[in-house]
Coordinates of C-alpha atoms (C1' of nucleotides) in Angstrom, one line a residue:
Chain G
X1 CA 90.2 88.2 140.3
X2 CA 93.5 87.0 138.2
X3 CA 94.9 88.1 134.8
X4 CA 96.9 86.3 132.9
X5 CA 99.0 88.4 130.9
X6 CA 100.2 88.1 127.5
X7 CA 103.8 87.8 127.4
X8 CA 105.2 91.0 126.3
X9 CA 106.8 91.8 122.9
X10 CA 110.7 91.3 123.1
X11 CA 112.2 94.9 123.1
X12 CA 114.2 95.4 119.9
X13 CA 117.4 96.2 120.5
X14 CA 117.0 100.0 119.5
X15 CA 114.2 100.2 122.6
X16 CA 116.6 98.5 124.5
X17 CA 119.0 101.5 124.2
X18 CA 116.9 103.9 124.6
X19 CA 115.3 102.2 127.9
X20 CA 118.5 102.1 129.3
X21 CA 119.5 105.5 128.5
X22 CA 116.0 106.9 130.0
X23 CA 117.1 104.7 133.4
X24 CA 120.6 105.4 133.7
X25 CA 119.7 109.3 133.4
X26 CA 121.8 109.7 130.4
X27 CA 118.3 111.3 128.9
X28 CA 115.8 112.5 130.5
X29 CA 113.6 112.6 127.0
X30 CA 114.0 110.6 123.8
X31 CA 114.0 112.5 120.9
X32 CA 114.5 111.4 117.1
X33 CA 113.9 112.4 114.0
X34 CA 112.7 110.8 110.3
X35 CA 115.0 112.6 108.0
X36 CA 113.7 111.8 104.2
X37 CA 115.2 113.5 101.3
X38 CA 112.4 114.7 99.2
X39 CA 113.4 113.6 96.1
X40 CA 110.6 110.8 95.6
X41 CA 107.8 109.5 97.3
X42 CA 107.8 107.3 100.5
X43 CA 107.4 103.7 100.3
X44 CA 106.7 101.0 102.5
X45 CA 110.6 100.5 103.9
X46 CA 110.3 104.3 105.3
X47 CA 107.0 103.3 106.7
X48 CA 109.2 101.0 108.9
X49 CA 111.8 103.8 109.8
X50 CA 108.6 106.1 110.4
X51 CA 107.0 103.7 112.7
X52 CA 110.3 103.2 114.6
X53 CA 111.4 106.6 115.0
X54 CA 107.6 107.9 115.8
X55 CA 106.9 105.0 117.7
X56 CA 109.8 105.0 119.8
X57 CA 109.4 108.7 120.8
X58 CA 105.4 108.0 121.3
X59 CA 106.1 105.3 123.5
X60 CA 108.9 107.1 125.9
X61 CA 107.3 110.3 125.7
X62 CA 109.7 112.2 123.9
X63 CA 109.2 113.6 120.3
X64 CA 109.9 113.1 117.2
X65 CA 110.9 115.3 114.6
X66 CA 110.1 115.2 110.5
X67 CA 113.4 116.7 109.1
X68 CA 114.1 117.2 105.3
X69 CA 117.3 116.3 104.4
X70 CA 117.1 118.6 101.4
X71 CA 121.1 119.5 101.4
X72 CA 121.1 118.7 97.1
X73 CA 119.1 121.2 95.5
X74 CA 119.6 119.2 92.2
X75 CA 117.2 116.4 92.8
X76 CA 114.8 117.6 95.5
X77 CA 111.2 119.5 95.1
X78 CA 108.5 120.7 96.9
X79 CA 106.2 117.9 95.4
X80 CA 107.7 115.5 96.9
X81 CA 108.2 117.3 100.1
X82 CA 104.3 118.0 100.1
X83 CA 103.5 114.1 99.2
X84 CA 105.8 113.2 102.3
X85 CA 104.0 115.4 104.5
X86 CA 100.7 113.9 103.7
X87 CA 101.9 110.3 103.8
X88 CA 103.3 110.6 107.2
X89 CA 100.2 112.5 108.5
X90 CA 97.7 109.9 107.0
X91 CA 99.9 107.2 108.5
X92 CA 98.7 108.7 111.4
X93 CA 102.1 110.1 113.1
X94 CA 101.7 113.9 114.0
X95 CA 105.6 115.3 114.2
X96 CA 106.9 117.2 116.5
X97 CA 106.1 121.0 116.5
X98 CA 103.1 120.6 113.9
X99 CA 105.4 121.7 111.0
X100 CA 108.4 119.9 109.5
X101 CA 111.8 120.8 109.8
X102 CA 114.6 121.2 107.3
X103 CA 118.4 120.3 107.3
X104 CA 118.2 123.7 104.7
X105 CA 116.9 126.0 108.0
X106 CA 120.4 125.5 109.5
X107 CA 122.4 126.2 106.4
X108 CA 123.9 129.2 108.3
X109 CA 124.6 127.9 111.5
X110 CA 126.3 124.9 109.2
X111 CA 128.3 127.3 107.2
X112 CA 129.4 129.3 110.6
X113 CA 130.7 126.0 112.0
X114 CA 132.2 125.2 108.4
X115 CA 134.5 128.0 109.3
X116 CA 134.8 127.1 112.9
X117 CA 136.6 123.8 111.5
X118 CA 138.9 125.7 109.2
X119 CA 139.7 127.7 112.2
X120 CA 140.8 125.0 113.8
X121 CA 142.6 123.6 111.5
X122 CA 140.3 120.9 110.8
X123 CA 139.2 121.7 107.4
X124 CA 140.6 122.9 104.1
X125 CA 139.8 123.9 100.8
X126 CA 140.5 121.1 98.4
X127 CA 141.1 122.3 94.5
X128 CA 141.5 119.2 93.2
X129 CA 139.4 118.0 90.1
X130 CA 136.6 115.2 91.2
X131 CA 138.7 112.5 89.3
X132 CA 141.7 113.7 91.0
X133 CA 140.4 113.8 94.1
X134 CA 138.8 109.9 93.6
X135 CA 142.5 108.8 92.5
X136 CA 144.5 110.4 95.7
X137 CA 141.6 108.8 97.9
X138 CA 143.2 105.3 96.9
X139 CA 141.3 102.0 97.0
X140 CA 139.9 99.8 99.8
X141 CA 142.9 98.1 100.2
X142 CA 145.8 100.9 99.2
X143 CA 145.9 104.1 101.6
X144 CA 145.1 107.3 99.7
X145 CA 147.7 109.9 99.9
X146 CA 147.2 113.7 100.8
X147 CA 145.9 116.3 98.3
X148 CA 148.7 118.9 97.6
X149 CA 146.3 121.6 98.8
X150 CA 146.1 120.1 102.4
X151 CA 148.7 122.1 103.9
X152 CA 146.7 125.4 103.4
X153 CA 146.9 127.7 105.7
X154 CA 144.0 128.6 108.1
X155 CA 143.5 132.5 106.6
X156 CA 144.0 130.7 102.8
X157 CA 141.2 128.5 103.7
X158 CA 139.1 130.7 105.3
X159 CA 139.2 133.5 102.3
X160 CA 138.9 130.7 99.9
X161 CA 135.8 129.5 101.7
X162 CA 134.6 132.7 102.0
X163 CA 135.1 133.5 98.3
X164 CA 133.3 129.8 97.3
X165 CA 130.2 131.1 99.7
X166 CA 130.5 134.2 97.6
X167 CA 130.2 132.8 94.2
X168 CA 133.2 133.6 92.9
X169 CA 134.1 129.9 91.6
X170 CA 132.5 127.5 89.3
X171 CA 130.7 124.3 90.2
X172 CA 133.6 121.8 91.1
X173 CA 136.4 124.1 91.3
X174 CA 136.5 123.6 95.1
X175 CA 135.3 122.0 97.9
X176 CA 135.5 122.1 102.0
X177 CA 137.2 118.8 103.1
X178 CA 137.3 117.8 106.9
X179 CA 141.0 117.0 107.5
X180 CA 140.9 113.8 109.1
X181 CA 143.1 111.1 107.8
X182 CA 144.0 109.7 104.2
X183 CA 145.3 106.7 105.3
X184 CA 142.5 105.1 107.1
X185 CA 141.2 101.9 106.8
X186 CA 137.9 103.2 106.8
X187 CA 137.7 105.3 103.5
X188 CA 134.7 107.3 104.8
X189 CA 137.6 109.3 107.2
X190 CA 139.8 110.1 104.1
X191 CA 139.3 113.9 104.2
X192 CA 135.5 113.8 103.5
X193 CA 133.6 116.6 101.4
X194 CA 131.6 118.8 103.7
X195 CA 130.9 121.2 101.2
X196 CA 130.5 121.3 97.3
X197 CA 129.8 124.3 95.0
X198 CA 126.6 123.8 93.2
X199 CA 125.1 127.0 91.2
X200 CA 121.8 126.3 91.7
X201 CA 118.5 127.5 93.1
X202 CA 117.0 125.5 96.2
X203 CA 113.4 124.6 96.6
X204 CA 113.6 126.5 99.8
X205 CA 116.3 128.9 100.1
X206 CA 115.9 130.0 96.5
X207 CA 119.3 131.5 95.3
X208 CA 120.8 132.0 98.9
X209 CA 123.3 129.6 98.3
X210 CA 126.0 128.6 95.9
X211 CA 127.7 126.1 98.1
X212 CA 125.7 123.2 99.9
X213 CA 126.7 120.8 102.8
X214 CA 127.1 117.2 102.3
X215 CA 124.7 114.6 103.8
X216 CA 127.6 113.6 106.0
X217 CA 128.3 117.1 107.3
X218 CA 125.0 118.2 107.7
X219 CA 123.2 115.4 109.4
X220 CA 125.2 115.4 113.0
X221 CA 125.1 118.5 113.7
X222 CA 121.5 119.0 112.2
X223 CA 120.6 116.2 114.9
X224 CA 122.2 117.8 117.6
X225 CA 120.2 121.4 116.9
X226 CA 117.5 119.3 117.4
X227 CA 118.4 117.7 120.8
X228 CA 118.1 114.1 118.9
X229 CA 118.9 112.0 121.6
X230 CA 119.1 108.5 119.1
X231 CA 119.6 109.5 115.7
X232 CA 118.2 106.0 113.9
X233 CA 119.5 105.3 110.4
X234 CA 119.9 102.2 107.9
X235 CA 123.2 99.8 108.2
X236 CA 124.6 101.3 105.1
X237 CA 125.7 104.3 107.5
X238 CA 127.3 102.2 109.8
X239 CA 130.9 102.8 108.1
X240 CA 129.9 106.8 108.5
X241 CA 129.5 106.8 112.8
X242 CA 133.2 107.8 113.1
X243 CA 132.5 110.6 110.9
X244 CA 129.2 111.1 112.6
X245 CA 130.9 111.0 115.8
X246 CA 134.2 113.1 114.7
X247 CA 131.9 116.0 113.8
X248 CA 129.9 115.9 116.9
X249 CA 133.0 116.2 118.8
X250 CA 134.9 118.6 116.9
X251 CA 131.9 121.2 116.5
X252 CA 130.6 123.5 119.3
X253 CA 127.0 121.5 119.4
X254 CA 124.6 121.8 122.0
X255 CA 124.0 118.3 122.2
X256 CA 125.4 114.7 121.6
X257 CA 123.1 112.6 119.6
X258 CA 124.0 109.0 119.2
X259 CA 123.7 107.1 115.6
X260 CA 122.1 103.6 115.9
X261 CA 121.7 101.8 112.5
X262 CA 119.0 99.2 111.9
X263 CA 118.3 97.1 108.6
X264 CA 116.2 98.4 106.3
X265 CA 113.2 97.1 104.9
X266 CA 113.0 95.1 101.8
X267 CA 109.8 93.1 100.3
X268 CA 110.1 90.3 97.6
X269 CA 108.3 90.8 94.3
X270 CA 108.8 94.4 94.4
X271 CA 111.5 97.1 93.8
X272 CA 112.4 99.5 96.5
X273 CA 114.7 101.8 95.5
X274 CA 113.7 105.2 94.8
X275 CA 115.8 105.5 91.6
X276 CA 113.9 102.1 90.4
X277 CA 110.6 103.5 91.5
X278 CA 111.2 106.4 89.4
X279 CA 112.0 104.6 86.4
X280 CA 108.9 103.0 86.8
X281 CA 107.0 106.1 87.0
X282 CA 108.8 108.0 84.5
X283 CA 109.0 105.2 81.9
X284 CA 105.3 104.5 82.3
X285 CA 105.6 101.3 83.5
X286 CA 102.7 102.1 86.1
X287 CA 100.5 105.1 86.0
X288 CA 102.3 107.3 88.7
X289 CA 103.5 107.1 92.3
X290 CA 100.5 106.3 93.5
X291 CA 99.4 103.7 91.3
X292 CA 98.5 100.5 93.2
X293 CA 101.0 98.1 92.4
X294 CA 103.3 100.6 93.9
X295 CA 104.8 100.0 97.0
X296 CA 104.8 103.4 97.9
X297 CA 102.3 104.8 100.9
X298 CA 100.4 106.6 98.1
X299 CA 100.1 103.6 95.7
X300 CA 99.3 101.5 99.3
X301 CA 96.6 104.3 100.5
X302 CA 95.0 104.1 96.7
X303 CA 95.3 100.6 96.8
X304 CA 93.1 100.3 99.9
X305 CA 95.9 99.8 102.8
X306 CA 94.6 101.4 106.0
X307 CA 97.4 103.1 107.8
X308 CA 96.6 100.9 111.1
X309 CA 97.4 97.6 108.9
X310 CA 100.9 99.4 107.6
X311 CA 101.4 100.3 111.2
X312 CA 100.5 96.7 112.3
X313 CA 103.0 95.3 109.6
X314 CA 106.0 97.8 110.9
X315 CA 105.7 96.4 113.8
X316 CA 105.4 92.8 113.2
X317 CA 108.8 92.7 111.0
X318 CA 110.6 94.0 114.2
X319 CA 113.7 96.4 114.0
X320 CA 117.1 94.1 114.0
X321 CA 120.4 94.0 112.3
X322 CA 119.8 91.4 110.1
X323 CA 119.6 92.1 106.2
X324 CA 115.9 90.6 105.7
X325 CA 113.5 90.3 102.6
X326 CA 109.9 90.5 104.1
X327 CA 107.5 88.0 102.6
X328 CA 104.8 90.2 100.9
X329 CA 102.1 88.0 102.0
X330 CA 102.6 89.7 105.7
X331 CA 101.8 92.7 104.7
X332 CA 98.5 91.0 102.7
X333 CA 98.0 89.4 105.8
X334 CA 97.9 92.6 107.8
X335 CA 95.5 94.4 105.6
X336 CA 93.3 91.1 105.8
X337 CA 93.1 91.5 109.4
X338 CA 92.2 95.2 109.7
X339 CA 89.7 95.1 106.8
X340 CA 87.9 91.8 108.2
X341 CA 87.3 93.9 111.1
X342 CA 86.3 97.1 109.6
X343 CA 85.2 96.9 106.2
X344 CA 81.4 96.8 105.4
X345 CA 80.5 93.8 103.3
X346 CA 78.9 94.2 100.0
X347 CA 78.0 91.7 97.4
X348 CA 79.4 92.2 93.7
X349 CA 79.9 89.7 90.9
X350 CA 83.0 90.1 88.7
X351 CA 82.4 87.9 86.0
X352 CA 78.8 88.0 85.8
X353 CA 76.4 84.9 84.6
X354 CA 72.9 85.5 84.6
X355 CA 70.5 83.2 86.2
X356 CA 66.8 83.4 85.7
X357 CA 64.4 81.8 88.8
X358 CA 61.8 80.6 86.6
X359 CA 59.2 80.1 89.3
X360 CA 60.0 83.7 90.7
X361 CA 57.1 86.0 89.7
X362 CA 58.0 88.2 86.9
X363 CA 57.8 91.7 87.7
X364 CA 58.2 90.9 91.5
X365 CA 60.9 92.1 93.7
X366 CA 61.5 92.2 97.2
X367 CA 64.1 93.3 99.4
X368 CA 66.1 91.3 101.9
X369 CA 68.1 92.0 105.1
X370 CA 71.6 91.3 105.4
X371 CA 74.4 92.2 107.8
X372 CA 77.0 94.6 107.0
X373 CA 79.8 92.8 109.1
X374 CA 79.3 89.2 110.4
X375 CA 82.2 90.1 112.7
X376 CA 80.8 93.4 114.1
X377 CA 77.0 93.4 114.8
X378 CA 77.3 96.8 115.6
X379 CA 77.7 97.8 112.0
X380 CA 74.5 96.5 111.3
X381 CA 72.4 95.5 108.4
X382 CA 71.2 96.5 105.2
X383 CA 68.6 95.3 102.8
X384 CA 69.3 94.4 99.1
X385 CA 66.6 94.0 96.1
X386 CA 66.0 90.4 95.1
X387 CA 64.1 89.8 91.9
X388 CA 63.4 87.1 89.1
X389 CA 67.2 87.5 87.4
X390 CA 70.4 87.8 89.4
X391 CA 73.7 87.6 88.4
X392 CA 76.2 84.8 89.9
X393 CA 79.8 84.7 89.6
X394 CA 80.6 82.4 86.3
X395 CA 83.0 80.7 88.6
X396 CA 80.6 79.3 91.1
X397 CA 79.1 77.3 88.4
X398 CA 80.3 74.0 86.7
X399 CA 78.4 72.3 84.2
X400 CA 80.5 69.1 85.2
X401 CA 81.8 69.5 88.5
X402 CA 84.6 67.5 89.9
X403 CA 84.1 66.1 93.5
X404 CA 85.2 68.8 95.6
X405 CA 83.4 71.4 93.8
X406 CA 80.5 72.4 96.5
X407 CA 79.0 75.3 94.0
X408 CA 76.3 75.2 91.7
X409 CA 76.2 72.7 89.0
X410 CA 73.1 71.4 87.0
X411 CA 70.6 70.1 89.6
X412 CA 72.4 71.1 92.6
X413 CA 70.9 73.2 95.1
X414 CA 72.7 76.1 96.5
X415 CA 72.3 79.0 98.9
X416 CA 72.3 82.5 97.6
X417 CA 73.8 84.7 100.5
X418 CA 70.9 85.7 102.7
X419 CA 68.1 85.4 100.1
X420 CA 66.9 82.1 99.1
X421 CA 68.1 78.6 97.9
X422 CA 68.4 77.8 94.3
X423 CA 68.2 74.7 92.3
X424 CA 69.8 75.3 88.2
X425 CA 67.5 73.0 86.2
X426 CA 69.1 73.6 82.9
X427 CA 71.9 75.6 81.1
X428 CA 71.3 77.6 78.3
X429 CA 73.7 78.2 75.8
X430 CA 75.0 79.9 72.3
X431 CA 75.8 78.7 68.9
X432 CA 79.1 78.7 70.3
X433 CA 78.5 76.2 73.2
X434 CA 79.4 79.0 75.7
X435 CA 77.2 79.2 78.5
X436 CA 75.1 82.1 78.5
X437 CA 72.4 81.6 81.2
X438 CA 71.2 79.1 84.0
X439 CA 67.5 78.6 84.7
X440 CA 66.5 77.5 88.0
X441 CA 63.8 77.4 90.8
X442 CA 63.8 78.8 94.3
X443 CA 62.5 77.4 97.2
X444 CA 60.1 80.5 98.8
X445 CA 60.5 78.6 102.0
X446 CA 64.5 79.4 102.3
X447 CA 63.6 83.4 102.3
X448 CA 66.8 84.5 104.2
X449 CA 68.8 81.8 104.0
X450 CA 67.6 79.3 106.1
X451 CA 65.5 75.9 105.7
X452 CA 62.2 75.2 107.8
X453 CA 63.5 71.4 107.4
X454 CA 67.1 71.9 108.6
X455 CA 69.0 71.3 105.0
X456 CA 72.0 73.0 104.2
X457 CA 73.5 73.6 101.0
X458 CA 76.9 72.9 100.7
X459 CA 77.5 76.1 99.1
X460 CA 76.4 80.1 99.5
X461 CA 77.2 82.2 96.7
X462 CA 77.4 85.9 96.7
X463 CA 75.1 87.7 93.5
X464 CA 73.5 91.0 92.6
X465 CA 69.9 91.7 91.4
X466 CA 70.1 92.1 88.0
X467 CA 67.4 94.7 87.8
X468 CA 69.0 97.1 90.5
X469 CA 72.8 96.2 89.5
X470 CA 74.9 98.8 89.0
X471 CA 77.9 98.3 86.8
X472 CA 81.5 99.3 87.6
X473 CA 85.0 98.9 86.8
X474 CA 86.9 96.9 88.8
X475 CA 90.8 96.8 88.5
X476 CA 92.4 93.5 89.8
X477 CA 96.1 93.4 91.1
X478 CA 98.7 91.0 91.1
X479 CA 102.3 91.6 92.0
X480 CA 104.1 94.3 90.1
X481 CA 107.1 91.6 89.1
X482 CA 107.0 88.0 88.6
X483 CA 110.1 87.0 90.7
X484 CA 110.7 87.3 94.1
X485 CA 113.9 89.3 93.9
X486 CA 113.4 91.6 90.3
X487 CA 117.0 93.0 90.8
X488 CA 118.7 89.9 90.7
X489 CA 119.0 89.5 87.1
X490 CA 120.4 93.0 86.1
X491 CA 117.5 94.3 84.1
X492 CA 114.7 94.7 86.8
X493 CA 112.0 95.6 84.1
X494 CA 112.8 92.1 82.1
X495 CA 110.6 91.0 85.2
X496 CA 107.8 93.2 85.0
X497 CA 104.5 91.1 85.4
X498 CA 102.9 91.7 82.4
X499 CA 99.5 90.6 84.2
X500 CA 99.9 93.3 87.3
X501 CA 96.7 94.9 86.1
X502 CA 93.6 93.4 85.0
X503 CA 90.6 95.6 84.4
X504 CA 87.0 94.1 84.7
X505 CA 84.9 96.8 82.5
X506 CA 81.5 95.1 83.5
X507 CA 81.1 94.0 86.9
X508 CA 77.6 93.9 88.9
X509 CA 77.1 95.6 92.4
X510 CA 74.2 95.5 94.6
X511 CA 72.7 99.1 94.5
X512 CA 73.7 100.5 98.3
X513 CA 77.2 101.2 97.5
X514 CA 76.1 103.8 94.6
X515 CA 77.6 107.5 95.6
X516 CA 80.3 105.5 97.6
X517 CA 83.4 108.2 98.0
X518 CA 87.1 107.4 96.7
X519 CA 89.0 105.2 99.2
X520 CA 85.8 103.7 100.8
X521 CA 86.4 100.1 101.6
X522 CA 84.7 97.0 101.2
X523 CA 84.9 93.7 101.5
X524 CA 82.8 92.2 98.8
X525 CA 81.9 88.8 100.2
X526 CA 83.8 85.6 99.1
X527 CA 86.2 87.7 96.4
X528 CA 88.5 90.4 98.6
X529 CA 88.6 93.9 99.7
X530 CA 88.2 97.0 97.3
X531 CA 88.4 100.2 97.4
X532 CA 86.9 102.9 95.7
X533 CA 89.3 104.3 93.4
X534 CA 89.6 108.5 93.0
X535 CA 89.2 107.9 89.3
X536 CA 85.5 106.7 90.0
X537 CA 82.8 109.6 89.3
X538 CA 79.3 109.9 89.9
X539 CA 78.8 107.9 86.6
X540 CA 80.7 105.3 86.9
X541 CA 82.3 103.8 90.0
X542 CA 85.6 102.3 89.9
X543 CA 87.3 99.5 92.1
X544 CA 90.7 98.4 93.3
X545 CA 91.2 95.2 94.7
X546 CA 93.3 95.5 97.6
X547 CA 93.3 91.8 98.5
X548 CA 91.9 89.0 97.5
X549 CA 90.1 86.6 100.2
X550 CA 91.7 83.7 100.7
X551 CA 90.7 80.9 98.7
X552 CA 91.0 77.1 99.6
X553 CA 89.0 76.2 96.5
X554 CA 91.7 78.3 94.5
X555 CA 94.1 75.9 96.5
X556 CA 92.3 73.2 95.4
X557 CA 92.4 73.8 91.7
X558 CA 96.2 74.8 92.0
X559 CA 97.6 71.3 93.3
X560 CA 95.4 69.5 90.4
Chain Y
rU1 C1' 143.2 90.4 99.8
rG2 C1' 141.7 97.3 104.1
rG3 C1' 137.4 98.3 107.4
rG4 C1' 132.8 97.7 109.3
rG5 C1' 128.2 94.8 109.5
rA6 C1' 125.3 90.0 110.2
rG7 C1' 124.4 84.2 110.1
rU8 C1' 118.4 81.0 115.3
rC9 C1' 112.3 76.8 110.8
rG10 C1' 110.2 78.7 103.7
rC11 C1' 110.2 84.6 105.4
rC12 C1' 110.3 87.3 109.6
rA13 C1' 112.3 87.3 114.9
rA14 C1' 113.0 86.2 120.4
rG15 C1' 117.1 84.2 123.0
rU16 C1' 122.4 87.8 126.8
rG17 C1' 125.7 80.2 130.3
rG18 C1' 120.5 75.8 132.8
rU19 C1' 118.0 72.9 128.4
rA20 C1' 115.1 76.5 121.5
rA21 C1' 108.9 82.6 122.7
rG22 C1' 106.0 84.5 119.0
rG23 C1' 104.4 86.2 114.0
rC24 C1' 103.8 84.9 108.6
rA25 C1' 103.8 80.9 105.6
rG26 C1' 102.3 75.4 105.3
rC27 C1' 99.4 71.1 107.2
rG28 C1' 95.7 68.5 109.5
rG29 C1' 90.8 68.9 112.0
rC30 C1' 86.2 71.7 114.0
rC31 C1' 83.0 75.1 113.1
rU32 C1' 80.6 78.2 109.4
rU33 C1' 74.2 81.8 105.5
rU34 C1' 81.6 84.6 103.0
rG35 C1' 85.4 77.4 100.4
rG36 C1' 85.8 84.2 104.5
rA37 C1' 86.5 84.9 109.5
rG38 C1' 87.4 82.2 114.1
rC39 C1' 89.2 78.2 117.3
rC40 C1' 92.4 73.6 118.2
rG41 C1' 96.4 70.9 116.7
rC42 C1' 100.9 70.2 114.3
rC43 C1' 105.4 72.7 112.0
rA44 C1' 113.9 73.5 114.5
rU45 C1' 116.7 66.9 119.9
rU46 C1' 118.7 72.2 117.0
rC47 C1' 120.9 77.5 116.7
rG48 C1' 126.7 78.6 109.4
rG49 C1' 131.1 75.1 110.3
rA50 C1' 134.6 72.7 113.0
rG51 C1' 137.4 72.1 117.6
rG52 C1' 137.5 74.3 122.8
rU53 C1' 135.9 75.7 128.1
rU54 C1' 131.7 74.0 131.6
rC55 C1' 128.2 69.7 135.3
rG56 C1' 125.7 72.3 131.3
rA57 C1' 126.7 76.4 125.5
rA58 C1' 122.1 79.7 120.5
rU59 C1' 124.5 82.3 124.4
rC60 C1' 132.2 82.0 126.5
rC61 C1' 137.3 81.3 123.4
rU62 C1' 140.1 79.7 118.9
rC63 C1' 140.0 78.7 113.9
rC64 C1' 137.3 78.6 109.4
rC65 C1' 133.0 79.5 106.0
rU66 C1' 129.2 82.5 103.9
rC67 C1' 126.5 87.0 102.9
rC68 C1' 126.0 92.5 103.3
rC69 C1' 128.2 97.7 103.1
rC70 C1' 132.2 101.7 102.4
rA71 C1' 136.5 104.0 97.3
rG72 C1' 129.6 110.3 95.0
rC73 C1' 131.8 117.0 95.0
rC74 C1' 124.2 111.8 96.2
rA75 C1' 121.3 110.3 100.8

RNA sequence: UGGGGAGUCGCCAAGUGGUAAGGCAGCGGCCUUUGGAGCCGCCAUUCGGAGGUUCGAAUCCUCCCUCCCCAGCCA
């Protein structure tokens, strides 16, 4: 028997490097790390990095650490750290050791190595003010000049550094700087700051420290301590790599990690920077970090996205060094793809229109069997009640249908899914001329949805039995911004989509969904995928629309 | 106008001197008890531009153009 091998997905440049390092024996195993700063929630862009780091480790039998980059006590909070851990786990990744690591765990070692640099004459305490330092740094086209404190002796530097640590100086009085080259064309090498004084409690080390290492200083040795082999980060750190290597070179670290940069993920119709997401939250443009319109992992989770769909998305967008803006449509495709296979189907009507089936006996009702998922017979069937009055979607009826409208219209017969064929006999209107009810007849011979004579209606409608329907709230979401690039015009808030949330207060659902737990996902047939919101209570169900189903009729309408 | 990156279909992305993968989107068709899903087909004579090397170039060389990042005691 011959098997046709599907062509293997080409390796991205990072996996190529990893494979080569393994093949050449440079490394026996691969170690990566995902290093979030706990100053905000994780978003879909982080998901790409998470999938890359944890994915590479898993694929090559290595490990990946979750390490908090908590070197700046000003903006970091334990609450964010908690949420990040939850999100990484929810995505389906297990970090090495089962517990997160922290750059702050290395503060003692980092400080010791700072003294090491001072001792070798590779770092000095500078006492310039921030403004002076900026002036001395030069510009992109002009070299900087040496600080007058650059020539301090080792002993004085050591003394000053120790006193900085001891808390003898106020914030900003001194900094520890690497002594590299003030004339370097790479401004990151113009004696970068290693430590700054910050009299502030840290969310983990409390009041132990009043000097904190900068990211540039903390990251390389932290990677080395963990024996990270491939330190994957985004493109903006590319110019920092010489500094990364300088530190690895000049510190007595136990391993030599390599930094590799890749392009971060951008999505259209949304913003991705933590600063902007924070503003959306604090200024009340959304209900929180987990608002279903947010591109955060928490938001996507509440929206109804599955971990698998997000992992899949990350895989499809690929990894390269090219700046990119992914179409949010790809993300939506990924959830639909997953949910189509896994979400049980159910019938619900968002904008109910009463239909009275006049030849169906009053007081009678029955249960009809219908598949839970036509894609997967193993998901079984369920029974839904049916009786004389049902609700259909208002959009599924037109009094004067255009040619391509196949749904219900006066005199026309359609199929009610898994139930009967019904024919609209008349339209009931209120004094203002609004359609308030339809009258219809049904064909008892079509029970279950098939006609003995083989006739086939052009349309099948979803419906809900009025007598047993449960009322619920449904939140319909649209993109948060109404332009592809919200940051383009300067004020991204000006591009907020005022209709990003529409609340349907009185949707009707088949009774089988009663009591569904938060985050339970369904496909409402012909409408889309919906997920129970945590706001739901026993008294009232609340659903979020995760994604619509593709709607070719809507396309016809839009085209005209 | 310093340094560092990147330019292949509307959006991603393979391709590593031998004659442009794939996915999303789009467009046709088939099928259908979801106008869903599924299935089939179409969708770059051309790789930022111009020269050059070569039997042969998206891949090599030269020049040019465009975009992104760096001057936080942020990460």
